Amino acid sequence: MATNMQNRRIVLANRPKDTASVDNFRMETVPAAEPAEGEVLVRHRFVSVDPYMRMRMNDVKSYVPPQALDQVMGSGMAGEVVESRHPGFKPGDTVVGSGGWQDFSVLNGKLLRKVDAMKLPLEAYLGPAGMPGVTAWYGTLKLIAPKPGQTFVVSAAAGAVGSVVGQLAKQEGARVIGVAGGPDKCRHVVEELGFDACIDYKAGNLTADFAAAAPDGIDGIFENVGGAVLDAAMRRLNPFARIALCGLIGSGYKAALQPIADATVLLTCKVTLTGFIISDHPEHFPPALADLSDRIASGKLVWSRTITEGLENTPAAFVGMLSGANTGKALVKVS
Ligand SMILES: NC(=O)c1ccc[n+]([C@@H]2O[C@H](COP(=O)([O-])OP(=O)(O)OC[C@H]3O[C@@H](n4cnc5c(N)ncnc54)[C@H](OP(=O)(O)O)[C@@H]3O)[C@@H](O)[C@H]2O)c1
């Protein structure tokens, strides 16, 4: 069946020296592969663009191997089963998995997750009901565990992870301050996501803005950005504060060093700082996904997405996401 189908795929053509650009990628067309025993052929409906992919474009030692040149860019996808040689799947099933930036993938059935596209829109399973949502859930509820009345900060607050983080912290009873780029995103964070305040880091008044937004100090930071944003928040930490270090996208993941301006506060405030990579915590995925999809379906957790149309526009969607073009989860609609 698959032999007649053509598969467009986007590969990494070369590595960026600094900022990633669409010229780092190349699109090719090849015949779609046939599933072997235990495998499933999936037609991609959505593919994901995520910050970690920028890190994988560098040829450096990290928590995952670098993206190989001339190979399909690895990514999450949400799609529909076309052909199955695995007993757990049949044509028409909606699934998510690591399919990459292409029209079709052939995946081991053991690595696919069946999802209910009647409960939530299919693309939600790449966002708040997928890896970014679990990242938010784990870092917020398990690492920081905010208490009622405490002050909680999250950066990249209008993004896929940050938007979920702030809402979860708010539902735990914390006062929640977001940090985002520009007045429109800050308005979205306060008016649509329900945060108590939002600091526009591009306005250039980080110290004064944190002082105004957090008069009683800060008890928890969910850090997605690093650099000046983290430094300014750390200056207001309270004793026994917790920091969940989730990402450092402020650097653009260009493989440069990521200094913290003053480590003294970590000592004097007896801070717990925990760096984490969500793939190290598979045991939290089932409970987190069940909780998150229930909150979304019941309207307790709101979410947005920025959808780019067409597989061929995936590199542009990725580059745009890295510079803040997205509100909520950045996705590409393939078919
Ligand atoms: N540890 C883990 O397991 C894990 C898992 C998933 C994600 N993450 C991390 O979580 C963070 C958010 O990821 P996401 O998928 O939710 O992406 P996202 O927030 O939806 O999109 C990235 C956002 O980063 C912000 N940004 C870009 N450059 C910036 C800069 N120089 N300074 C401040 N903000 C900047 C932009 O928002 P503005 O318009 O507000 O600038 C952009 O929209 C990233 O750091 C990512 O690496 C970590």
mmCIF file with all atom_site columns, C-alpha atoms in Angstrom, residues 42 69 119 146 151-152 161 213 270 272 285-286:
data_model
loop_
_atom_site.group_PDB
_atom_site.id
_atom_site.type_symbol
_atom_site.label_atom_id
_atom_site.label_alt_id
_atom_site.label_comp_id
_atom_site.label_asym_id
_atom_site.label_entity_id
_atom_site.label_seq_id
_atom_site.pdbx_PDB_ins_code
_atom_site.Cartn_x
_atom_site.Cartn_y
_atom_site.Cartn_z
_atom_site.occupancy
_atom_site.B_iso_or_equiv
_atom_site.pdbx_formal_charge
_atom_site.auth_seq_id
_atom_site.auth_comp_id
_atom_site.auth_asym_id
_atom_site.auth_atom_id
_atom_site.pdbx_PDB_model_num
ATOM 1  C CA . VAL A 1 42  ? 1.243   6.892  10.330 1.00 0.00 ? 42  VAL A CA 1
ATOM 2  C CA . LEU A 1 69  ? 22.995  15.716 9.298  1.00 0.00 ? 69  LEU A CA 1
ATOM 3  C CA . LYS A 1 119 ? -11.967 14.371 23.959 1.00 0.00 ? 119 LYS A CA 1
ATOM 4  C CA . PRO A 1 146 ? 3.674   26.088 45.566 1.00 0.00 ? 146 PRO A CA 1
ATOM 5  C CA . THR A 1 151 ? 4.610   34.027 45.136 1.00 0.00 ? 151 THR A CA 1
ATOM 6  C CA . PHE A 1 152 ? 5.525   32.077 42.046 1.00 0.00 ? 152 PHE A CA 1
ATOM 7  C CA . VAL A 1 161 ? 5.127   25.121 28.927 1.00 0.00 ? 161 VAL A CA 1
ATOM 8  C CA . ALA A 1 213 ? 5.042   42.637 41.054 1.00 0.00 ? 213 ALA A CA 1
ATOM 9  C CA . LYS A 1 270 ? 19.075  28.212 51.244 1.00 0.00 ? 270 LYS A CA 1
ATOM 10 C CA . THR A 1 272 ? 16.799  24.380 46.215 1.00 0.00 ? 272 THR A CA 1
ATOM 11 C CA . PHE A 1 285 ? 3.643   10.808 32.253 1.00 0.00 ? 285 PHE A CA 1
ATOM 12 C CA . PRO A 1 286 ? 0.508   8.653  32.821 1.00 0.00 ? 286 PRO A CA 1
#
